[in-house]
Amino acid sequence: MKVHKDVWRLLEMDKVLSNFASNVRSNLGLQTLAHLAPSENLENLYQRQELLRAYRDYVDRNGDFPWTQNVDSVEDLLLSARKTGLLLGRELLSVRTLLLLAEKIKTALSSIKEEVPPFGVLLRKIRDFSQEMKALSVLDEDGNLFDSASPDLSRIRKSEDSVRQTIRARAQSIFSNPRFNSMLQEKILSYRQNRFTVLVRQEFASRFPGTIVDRSGSGNSVYMEPRSMADLNSRLVLLLRDEEEEKRRILSEITAQVLSRERAILDAEKVLGQIDLLYAVTTVMDKKKWKLPLLAEKPLFAFHSLLHPLLGEHGVPLSIECGRDFRILVVTGPNTGGKTVTLKAVGVGTILAWCGLPIPAEEGSFVGNLNAVYADIGDEQSIEQNLSTFSSHLKNIIHIIEEADSHSLVLLDELGAGTDPQEGAALGVALLDTMREKKCVTLATTHHNPIKRYALTTQYVETASMEFDAETLAPTYRLLMGIPGRSNALYIAERYGMPVDVLAKARLALKEQEVSVEDIITDLQERKAHLDTEQKQIEKARQELAVRREKFQEKEACFERQKEQILSQAEQKATSILVAAEEESRRMLRALDESAKSAVQRALHPKREKIREKRKELEKREEKRALLKMKSEGFHPEVGDTVKISGTDITGTIVTLKGKKAEVLAGAIRMEVPISTLTRASKPAREAMLPPSPKIVRPEGVPNSLMVRGMTVDEAMPLVEKYLDQAMRAGYGSVEIIHGRGEGILRREVHTLCAHLSYVENYRLGGPGEGGYGVTIITFKK
């Protein structure tokens, strides 16, 4: 989107952006904000919004990114170093602080780059600075070089320390010599003019063995370098000079290394600036409740409860749109009624949106594919408005006509003002018609009735007005879409006591066609007032109906829950009775001898079949009830939800969703099942368990698996029970029962048996490569 600097100035965008500037944490954020420009195209704008949403989501889940309060821009430092070839210790410390923060943020971004793709753009701009950080590690927190910065520096500083110790020893011998007690002002070693000195009284200066270096402030004493310390002082001066040269050499090398990565360092600085600005933007969104607008492919805008940012809490929100059903919106109304503010608010909201920033509006606001914002905004009441001002407006409007196209937003304030009313109105109509032919998205304000009439009678042109309270003679600043504004000059004059004959002459002076427009406007406003009253009554009735509907639905839901609970309890009780009956029959069979067992089994077989059919019917009813409950609760499974597979006791976690199927992780098993069979689980999913390690020594005479696939329940279950008892006694850790998939009858019977055996630790279906639903793996207690 193109925004000329004059339009930026007219809309006071710098003041608007100060809302974000006051919330950044460093100059990096301020610099990023200062260079902020609208997105070049819709794709780039989508990327900016996605980055902001990703940042907010990251902060909500993990807290803010790492930050350092004293981080600052190093761009000017590097530019200066290009000329001098040297960065001082504190300057290099600023570089290190920036690079250290960049490394921390890179680490944070790396940990989530797969989950949050928008951060990948920032991550790629932060290179590896390990070598530079190693070079900069020779600086302490004050920017001074450590002794270990180089072998020469270490040697020089050790020599300095040795010389200083010798100087102190010689000074101590002077202080302890009775000969000098009366000569010394104080027994203190001082440092003057790069020399170690002692303070000698003025009257003894000629007798003390040494050289005068400096005088005290009082003039009563002098600082003298004792002869015994002269050679040591000279040596120390040379060492200090060597130290400065070595430090300069080290700093020059580090500076050269830093400058070799200048481009990468500045890229990292920009990323930090972006992170700082994102922090400020989210802070504004949280404090001021600004929202990111939705984006549309077509050129349009639709703002809900939009406020001009510079009005603060005193502004009146406005809902306004243009570009969807009509391309031009003409706003009318009294002076100081808010027309110009409306124009500016739309311009500000559009530019903020195209900068990828939130806007002071409610959710659901739209900004479309607009490639430029053009504006001609002035004050027709200004005493400076004369021919030259009108000429300036004309030049601006001519430029707009030449540049604007079907994807441009054009803001025109007070069409036809500043010249003869009739000519101005004619020019305003012609200008709007030109914008209509070019299909520009145009928002204009006016006082002229011919322009109002044009807006009322022309296709793809809509009208709106700023509301005026006739009782208080004051504007309300509310925007009324679809209603042209009435001129209130004569009405206000009448309320203030203008003589009746003067008002009558004024009304006669109005052209007939203009009077008819006023009549139309008056009628429309009366109709609008009536409709507003009707709408309030309808809304009140709708709210009462919604309350009654909600109460009825609550009662209906309560009755339904009670019904389902009673049915569920009854079916669970019936299932328990059937399970108990089957268990009792098995117990009785186990008590019989082999000769009688076969005859009894044949006699019981038809009854068992009926019991199984009844259990299957009860299970299907329970499954159907669970599915209906899921739909009534509006349960829409998502990745990470804990669910139960209907018809089974299997509880797991959804790993992926693929069309109408879901991949569920239950323990160590992954299975793909239809989404329609999933219900919300009331208990957490079982922890994943690795299958126990196989025994090295296989017990003799007992296999590690039993095949009962194809058998009836009566044939299979005695074998299964006997086999499990033998396998447990033989020392197996786990075994397999191969029952096949089928209708799941054998599987359910095996699971029921396992649930009642005290020596069974757990049981599960086979995983991938283990037989899946056709195999049950049983683990024994140790």
mmCIF file of C-alpha atoms in Angstrom, residues 156-170 196 229 231-237 239:
data_model
loop_
_atom_site.group_PDB
_atom_site.id
_atom_site.type_symbol
_atom_site.label_atom_id
_atom_site.label_comp_id
_atom_site.label_asym_id
_atom_site.label_seq_id
_atom_site.Cartn_x
_atom_site.Cartn_y
_atom_site.Cartn_z
ATOM 1 C CA ILE A 156 52.615 -6.036 31.210
ATOM 2 C CA ARG A 157 50.048 -5.841 34.005
ATOM 3 C CA LYS A 158 52.040 -8.239 36.174
ATOM 4 C CA SER A 159 55.104 -6.016 35.678
ATOM 5 C CA GLU A 160 53.015 -2.969 36.616
ATOM 6 C CA ASP A 161 51.861 -4.654 39.809
ATOM 7 C CA SER A 162 55.454 -5.580 40.669
ATOM 8 C CA VAL A 163 56.668 -1.992 40.127
ATOM 9 C CA ARG A 164 53.803 -0.583 42.215
ATOM 10 C CA GLN A 165 54.635 -2.944 45.073
ATOM 11 C CA THR A 166 58.292 -1.850 44.969
ATOM 12 C CA ILE A 167 57.229 1.811 44.957
ATOM 13 C CA ARG A 168 55.005 1.234 48.003
ATOM 14 C CA ALA A 169 57.886 -0.524 49.799
ATOM 15 C CA ARG A 170 60.220 2.408 49.158
ATOM 16 C CA PHE A 196 53.842 8.453 42.631
ATOM 17 C CA MET A 229 61.271 6.258 43.329
ATOM 18 C CA ASP A 231 63.439 5.248 38.155
ATOM 19 C CA LEU A 232 60.459 3.145 39.248
ATOM 20 C CA ASN A 233 58.003 5.878 38.219
ATOM 21 C CA SER A 234 59.657 6.161 34.820
ATOM 22 C CA ARG A 235 59.471 2.412 34.338
ATOM 23 C CA LEU A 236 55.793 2.412 35.349
ATOM 24 C CA VAL A 237 55.015 5.188 32.807
ATOM 25 C CA LEU A 239 54.615 0.020 31.152
#
